[in-house]
mmCIF file of C-alpha atoms in Angstrom:
data_model
loop_
_atom_site.group_PDB
_atom_site.id
_atom_site.type_symbol
_atom_site.label_atom_id
_atom_site.label_comp_id
_atom_site.label_asym_id
_atom_site.label_seq_id
_atom_site.Cartn_x
_atom_site.Cartn_y
_atom_site.Cartn_z
ATOM 1 C CA MET A 1068 55.234 142.849 101.522
ATOM 2 C CA SER A 1069 52.794 144.499 104.090
ATOM 3 C CA LEU A 1070 49.794 142.669 105.385
ATOM 4 C CA LYS A 1071 48.990 144.405 108.476
ATOM 5 C CA GLY A 1072 45.052 145.019 109.135
ATOM 6 C CA LYS A 1073 44.430 141.165 107.084
ATOM 7 C CA VAL A 1074 42.742 138.159 108.205
ATOM 8 C CA ALA A 1075 44.202 135.149 106.548
ATOM 9 C CA VAL A 1076 42.756 131.142 106.685
ATOM 10 C CA VAL A 1077 45.471 128.805 106.416
ATOM 11 C CA THR A 1078 44.319 124.868 105.978
ATOM 12 C CA GLY A 1079 46.894 122.805 107.250
ATOM 13 C CA GLY A 1080 48.315 124.800 109.092
ATOM 14 C CA SER A 1081 49.682 122.924 111.986
ATOM 15 C CA ARG A 1082 53.004 121.898 110.659
ATOM 16 C CA GLY A 1083 55.208 121.692 107.421
ATOM 17 C CA ILE A 1084 54.847 123.958 104.612
ATOM 18 C CA GLY A 1085 51.263 125.004 106.352
ATOM 19 C CA LYS A 1086 53.057 125.926 109.388
ATOM 20 C CA ALA A 1087 56.043 128.209 107.323
ATOM 21 C CA ILE A 1088 53.384 130.006 105.522
ATOM 22 C CA CYS A 1089 51.156 130.723 108.911
ATOM 23 C CA LEU A 1090 54.405 131.792 109.938
ATOM 24 C CA GLU A 1091 55.559 134.277 107.015
ATOM 25 C CA LEU A 1092 51.879 135.602 106.775
ATOM 26 C CA ALA A 1093 51.731 136.486 110.880
ATOM 27 C CA ALA A 1094 55.666 137.800 109.986
ATOM 28 C CA CYS A 1095 54.088 140.447 107.536
ATOM 29 C CA GLY A 1096 51.444 141.745 109.785
ATOM 30 C CA ALA A 1097 48.058 139.110 109.480
ATOM 31 C CA ASP A 1098 46.615 137.962 111.616
ATOM 32 C CA ILE A 1099 46.185 134.069 111.511
ATOM 33 C CA ALA A 1100 43.029 131.462 111.759
ATOM 34 C CA PHE A 1101 44.426 128.159 110.789
ATOM 35 C CA PHE A 1102 42.994 124.874 110.631
ATOM 36 C CA ALA A 1103 44.510 122.069 111.821
ATOM 37 C CA ARG A 1104 43.323 118.118 112.524
ATOM 38 C CA ARG A 1105 43.748 118.313 116.091
ATOM 39 C CA PRO A 1106 44.328 121.284 118.640
ATOM 40 C CA ALA A 1107 47.600 123.235 118.059
ATOM 41 C CA PRO A 1108 48.808 125.515 120.929
ATOM 42 C CA GLU A 1109 51.905 125.539 120.726
ATOM 43 C CA VAL A 1110 52.090 126.965 117.259
ATOM 44 C CA GLU A 1111 48.949 129.423 118.274
ATOM 45 C CA ALA A 1112 51.674 130.497 121.075
ATOM 46 C CA GLU A 1113 54.890 130.948 118.374
ATOM 47 C CA LEU A 1114 52.319 132.904 115.952
ATOM 48 C CA SER A 1115 51.294 134.909 118.218
ATOM 49 C CA ALA A 1116 54.837 135.817 120.051
ATOM 50 C CA LEU A 1117 54.884 137.276 116.275
ATOM 51 C CA GLY A 1118 52.127 140.408 117.631
ATOM 52 C CA VAL A 1119 49.649 138.901 115.886
ATOM 53 C CA ARG A 1120 46.122 137.277 116.847
ATOM 54 C CA ALA A 1121 46.261 133.748 115.876
ATOM 55 C CA LYS A 1122 43.898 130.847 116.159
ATOM 56 C CA CYS A 1123 43.544 127.142 115.508
ATOM 57 C CA TYR A 1124 40.453 125.612 114.398
ATOM 58 C CA PRO A 1125 40.299 121.819 114.554
ATOM 59 C CA ALA A 1126 38.765 120.547 111.470
ATOM 60 C CA ASP A 1127 38.670 118.157 108.689
ATOM 61 C CA VAL A 1128 38.319 120.567 105.127
ATOM 62 C CA ALA A 1129 36.977 117.418 103.536
ATOM 63 C CA ASP A 1130 33.590 117.547 105.468
ATOM 64 C CA TYR A 1131 31.510 120.512 103.777
ATOM 65 C CA SER A 1132 29.529 121.028 107.256
ATOM 66 C CA ALA A 1133 32.457 120.893 109.366
ATOM 67 C CA VAL A 1134 34.219 123.774 106.799
ATOM 68 C CA SER A 1135 31.065 125.948 106.296
ATOM 69 C CA ASP A 1136 30.427 126.053 111.016
ATOM 70 C CA THR A 1137 34.259 126.826 111.186
ATOM 71 C CA PHE A 1138 34.269 129.438 108.555
ATOM 72 C CA ARG A 1139 31.538 131.398 110.337
ATOM 73 C CA GLU A 1140 33.336 130.854 113.973
ATOM 74 C CA VAL A 1141 36.651 132.574 112.577
ATOM 75 C CA VAL A 1142 34.386 135.630 111.065
ATOM 76 C CA SER A 1143 32.611 135.512 114.327
ATOM 77 C CA ASP A 1144 36.137 135.773 116.307
ATOM 78 C CA PHE A 1145 38.316 137.348 113.522
ATOM 79 C CA GLY A 1146 35.299 139.497 111.705
ATOM 80 C CA THR A 1147 36.132 139.149 108.375
ATOM 81 C CA VAL A 1148 38.700 137.027 106.008
ATOM 82 C CA ASP A 1149 41.231 138.917 103.178
ATOM 83 C CA ILE A 1150 43.647 135.591 102.683
ATOM 84 C CA LEU A 1151 42.753 131.991 102.224
ATOM 85 C CA VAL A 1152 45.256 129.967 101.975
ATOM 86 C CA ASN A 1153 44.380 126.368 100.897
ATOM 87 C CA ASN A 1154 47.401 124.114 102.011
ATOM 88 C CA ALA A 1155 46.137 121.063 103.547
ATOM 89 C CA GLY A 1156 46.676 117.512 101.490
ATOM 90 C CA ILE A 1157 46.980 113.987 102.271
ATOM 91 C CA THR A 1158 48.723 111.066 100.209
ATOM 92 C CA CYS A 1159 47.542 107.118 99.919
ATOM 93 C CA ASP A 1160 50.213 106.231 97.572
ATOM 94 C CA LYS A 1161 50.222 102.580 95.648
ATOM 95 C CA LEU A 1162 50.021 101.663 92.100
ATOM 96 C CA LEU A 1163 46.850 102.163 90.302
ATOM 97 C CA LEU A 1164 46.522 98.368 90.438
ATOM 98 C CA SER A 1165 46.415 98.157 94.011
ATOM 99 C CA MET A 1166 44.993 101.384 94.434
ATOM 100 C CA THR A 1167 40.949 101.180 96.163
ATOM 101 C CA PRO A 1168 38.094 102.862 95.353
ATOM 102 C CA GLU A 1169 38.747 104.583 99.473
ATOM 103 C CA ASP A 1170 42.202 104.906 98.825
ATOM 104 C CA PHE A 1171 41.353 107.455 95.438
ATOM 105 C CA ASP A 1172 37.852 108.966 97.215
ATOM 106 C CA GLY A 1173 39.812 109.548 100.437
ATOM 107 C CA VAL A 1174 42.821 111.628 99.294
ATOM 108 C CA VAL A 1175 40.812 113.218 96.312
ATOM 109 C CA LYS A 1176 38.262 114.548 99.072
ATOM 110 C CA THR A 1177 40.796 116.056 101.280
ATOM 111 C CA ASN A 1178 42.985 117.485 98.479
ATOM 112 C CA LEU A 1179 40.199 118.600 95.901
ATOM 113 C CA TYR A 1180 37.123 118.778 97.960
ATOM 114 C CA GLY A 1181 38.603 120.395 100.548
ATOM 115 C CA VAL A 1182 39.786 123.525 98.541
ATOM 116 C CA PHE A 1183 36.378 123.647 96.996
ATOM 117 C CA ASN A 1184 34.734 123.185 100.555
ATOM 118 C CA THR A 1185 36.476 126.167 101.696
ATOM 119 C CA VAL A 1186 36.751 128.865 98.584
ATOM 120 C CA LYS A 1187 32.782 128.344 98.877
ATOM 121 C CA GLN A 1188 33.123 130.130 102.379
ATOM 122 C CA VAL A 1189 35.285 132.697 101.108
ATOM 123 C CA TYR A 1190 33.335 133.439 97.558
ATOM 124 C CA PRO A 1191 30.303 136.005 98.767
ATOM 125 C CA ILE A 1192 32.669 137.528 101.258
ATOM 126 C CA PHE A 1193 35.468 137.981 98.760
ATOM 127 C CA MET A 1194 32.522 139.514 96.146
ATOM 128 C CA ARG A 1195 31.213 141.811 98.276
ATOM 129 C CA LYS A 1196 34.631 143.223 99.368
ATOM 130 C CA ARG A 1197 35.921 143.436 95.905
ATOM 131 C CA SER A 1198 38.722 142.313 97.195
ATOM 132 C CA GLY A 1199 40.490 139.245 98.490
ATOM 133 C CA ARG A 1200 43.695 136.863 97.777
ATOM 134 C CA ILE A 1201 42.873 132.600 97.429
ATOM 135 C CA ILE A 1202 46.080 130.633 97.157
ATOM 136 C CA ASN A 1203 45.719 126.888 96.507
ATOM 137 C CA VAL A 1204 48.846 124.533 97.320
ATOM 138 C CA SER A 1205 48.619 121.967 94.145
ATOM 139 C CA SER A 1206 52.110 120.384 93.369
ATOM 140 C CA VAL A 1207 54.165 119.499 89.957
ATOM 141 C CA SER A 1208 52.178 116.304 90.086
ATOM 142 C CA GLY A 1209 49.469 117.520 89.368
ATOM 143 C CA LEU A 1210 51.549 118.846 86.249
ATOM 144 C CA ILE A 1211 53.188 115.860 85.070
ATOM 145 C CA GLY A 1212 51.839 113.356 87.041
ATOM 146 C CA ASN A 1213 53.755 110.880 89.198
ATOM 147 C CA PRO A 1214 53.804 106.941 89.210
ATOM 148 C CA GLY A 1215 52.182 105.291 92.170
ATOM 149 C CA GLN A 1216 50.594 108.929 93.089
ATOM 150 C CA ALA A 1217 47.045 108.649 90.159
ATOM 151 C CA ASN A 1218 45.136 109.571 93.376
ATOM 152 C CA TYR A 1219 47.832 112.836 94.450
ATOM 153 C CA SER A 1220 48.021 113.559 90.951
ATOM 154 C CA ALA A 1221 44.534 113.911 90.386
ATOM 155 C CA SER A 1222 43.641 115.953 93.001
ATOM 156 C CA LYS A 1223 46.350 118.434 92.350
ATOM 157 C CA ALA A 1224 45.823 118.485 88.797
ATOM 158 C CA GLY A 1225 41.944 119.233 89.356
ATOM 159 C CA VAL A 1226 43.174 122.027 92.410
ATOM 160 C CA ILE A 1227 44.628 123.603 88.986
ATOM 161 C CA GLY A 1228 41.580 123.440 87.133
ATOM 162 C CA LEU A 1229 39.542 124.903 89.758
ATOM 163 C CA THR A 1230 41.589 128.050 90.884
ATOM 164 C CA LYS A 1231 42.029 129.142 86.985
ATOM 165 C CA ALA A 1232 38.033 128.924 86.810
ATOM 166 C CA VAL A 1233 37.723 130.709 90.187
ATOM 167 C CA ALA A 1234 40.141 133.560 88.839
ATOM 168 C CA ARG A 1235 38.095 133.825 86.124
ATOM 169 C CA GLU A 1236 34.702 133.749 87.648
ATOM 170 C CA LEU A 1237 36.108 136.339 90.924
ATOM 171 C CA GLY A 1238 38.872 138.684 88.795
ATOM 172 C CA PRO A 1239 36.180 141.402 87.639
ATOM 173 C CA ARG A 1240 35.185 141.420 91.301
ATOM 174 C CA GLY A 1241 39.031 142.629 92.324
ATOM 175 C CA VAL A 1242 39.983 138.986 93.725
ATOM 176 C CA THR A 1243 42.751 136.659 92.793
ATOM 177 C CA CYS A 1244 43.082 133.067 92.781
ATOM 178 C CA ASN A 1245 46.659 131.502 92.171
ATOM 179 C CA ALA A 1246 48.052 128.111 92.619
ATOM 180 C CA ILE A 1247 51.609 127.213 93.837
ATOM 181 C CA ALA A 1248 53.285 123.863 92.365
ATOM 182 C CA PRO A 1249 55.879 122.684 94.624
ATOM 183 C CA GLY A 1250 58.401 119.929 93.890
ATOM 184 C CA PHE A 1251 59.571 118.025 96.606
ATOM 185 C CA VAL A 1252 59.877 119.605 99.924
ATOM 186 C CA GLU A 1253 61.325 119.242 103.240
ATOM 187 C CA THR A 1254 58.668 117.716 104.973
ATOM 188 C CA ASP A 1255 57.067 114.734 106.877
ATOM 189 C CA MET A 1256 55.528 113.720 103.866
ATOM 190 C CA THR A 1257 58.799 113.366 101.893
ATOM 191 C CA ALA A 1258 60.852 112.254 104.889
ATOM 192 C CA GLY A 1259 60.344 108.462 104.197
ATOM 193 C CA LEU A 1260 60.852 108.617 100.254
ATOM 194 C CA PRO A 1261 63.050 106.044 98.581
ATOM 195 C CA ASP A 1262 66.149 106.981 97.426
ATOM 196 C CA ILE A 1263 66.065 110.413 98.461
ATOM 197 C CA ALA A 1264 69.771 111.067 97.023
ATOM 198 C CA GLY A 1265 68.641 109.741 93.465
ATOM 199 C CA LEU A 1266 65.481 112.249 93.198
ATOM 200 C CA LYS A 1267 67.900 115.142 94.597
ATOM 201 C CA ALA A 1268 70.294 114.308 91.532
ATOM 202 C CA SER A 1269 67.342 114.592 89.351
ATOM 203 C CA ILE A 1270 66.551 118.123 90.294
ATOM 204 C CA PRO A 1271 68.804 121.135 88.395
ATOM 205 C CA ALA A 1272 68.934 122.730 92.027
ATOM 206 C CA ARG A 1273 70.110 119.314 93.612
ATOM 207 C CA ARG A 1274 68.391 119.702 96.236
ATOM 208 C CA PHE A 1275 64.394 119.730 97.842
ATOM 209 C CA GLY A 1276 63.067 122.676 98.619
ATOM 210 C CA ARG A 1277 62.623 124.315 102.264
ATOM 211 C CA PRO A 1278 59.048 124.908 103.533
ATOM 212 C CA GLU A 1279 59.890 128.629 104.025
ATOM 213 C CA GLU A 1280 60.505 128.932 100.435
ATOM 214 C CA ILE A 1281 56.811 128.046 99.433
ATOM 215 C CA ALA A 1282 56.057 129.994 102.555
ATOM 216 C CA ALA A 1283 57.808 133.469 100.751
ATOM 217 C CA CYS A 1284 55.746 132.607 97.515
ATOM 218 C CA ALA A 1285 52.671 132.317 99.190
ATOM 219 C CA ALA A 1286 53.137 136.046 101.104
ATOM 220 C CA TRP A 1287 53.887 137.292 97.756
ATOM 221 C CA LEU A 1288 50.803 135.990 96.170
ATOM 222 C CA ALA A 1289 48.798 137.632 99.226
ATOM 223 C CA SER A 1290 50.542 141.026 99.331
ATOM 224 C CA ASP A 1291 49.592 143.775 96.901
ATOM 225 C CA GLY A 1292 52.398 143.559 94.553
ATOM 226 C CA ALA A 1293 51.037 140.270 93.150
ATOM 227 C CA SER A 1294 47.671 142.059 92.477
ATOM 228 C CA TYR A 1295 48.011 141.869 88.548
ATOM 229 C CA VAL A 1296 48.756 138.232 88.885
ATOM 230 C CA ASN A 1297 45.480 136.278 88.320
ATOM 231 C CA GLY A 1298 45.020 132.438 87.224
ATOM 232 C CA ALA A 1299 48.835 131.335 87.539
ATOM 233 C CA VAL A 1300 50.674 128.229 88.656
ATOM 234 C CA ILE A 1301 53.622 128.935 89.862
ATOM 235 C CA THR A 1302 56.227 126.022 89.846
ATOM 236 C CA ALA A 1303 58.537 125.849 92.933
ATOM 237 C CA ASP A 1304 60.429 122.877 92.351
ATOM 238 C CA GLY A 1305 64.105 123.728 91.864
ATOM 239 C CA GLY A 1306 63.796 123.308 88.386
ATOM 240 C CA MET A 1307 62.121 119.691 88.293
ATOM 241 C CA THR A 1308 59.540 120.790 85.344
ATOM 242 C CA CYS A 1309 61.476 123.044 83.211
ATOM 243 C CA HIS A 1310 61.400 122.176 79.969
#
């Protein structure tokens, strides 16, 4: 899956699934511009060691003005954008009874508005080029819900709806927009979950996924091999949601 000559923007790219996606796309030859809350020189160095250009852009995806300004900087630095991976996400778990409007709003602003904010930037670029790949990281929580995650589940379900709408809008221009819905993946976000052994026992694969497995899925969606895949939601959950 060669992505040589392509420029990829990855949000939330300094750790976890986002970092794994950056590394996988770089291994395929793509130059990497990644968003993170703070500078990540060590990740830049790791990516550069793969022989590609790489730069971290500290920005909050929930802030539309910051995203717009940052994308102008990316285009100035790299010349264009060919691939957008929306991975940035946060949680603020609690039962709806205890959830404040601020708890709900904060998660939705990062997880859903953040996707809107970045897609708005690449939309005209991809229309003009008549090509482009948009890959949005959703979650199985957006498909089946999860107790204690009304805000997270709603935001990730929204990402799926947005993905399908954009796929229909940009499909005639040769652009694809797809979503990946991971299940439980070994990251900082899942490290503190209660009863991990019980959760693993409920998954047909009997384990959590690895960030690299989600990254491989993203790289395929970014490649020419997935050019006829559009508006899809690919579950990468070890069989957790199979029926």
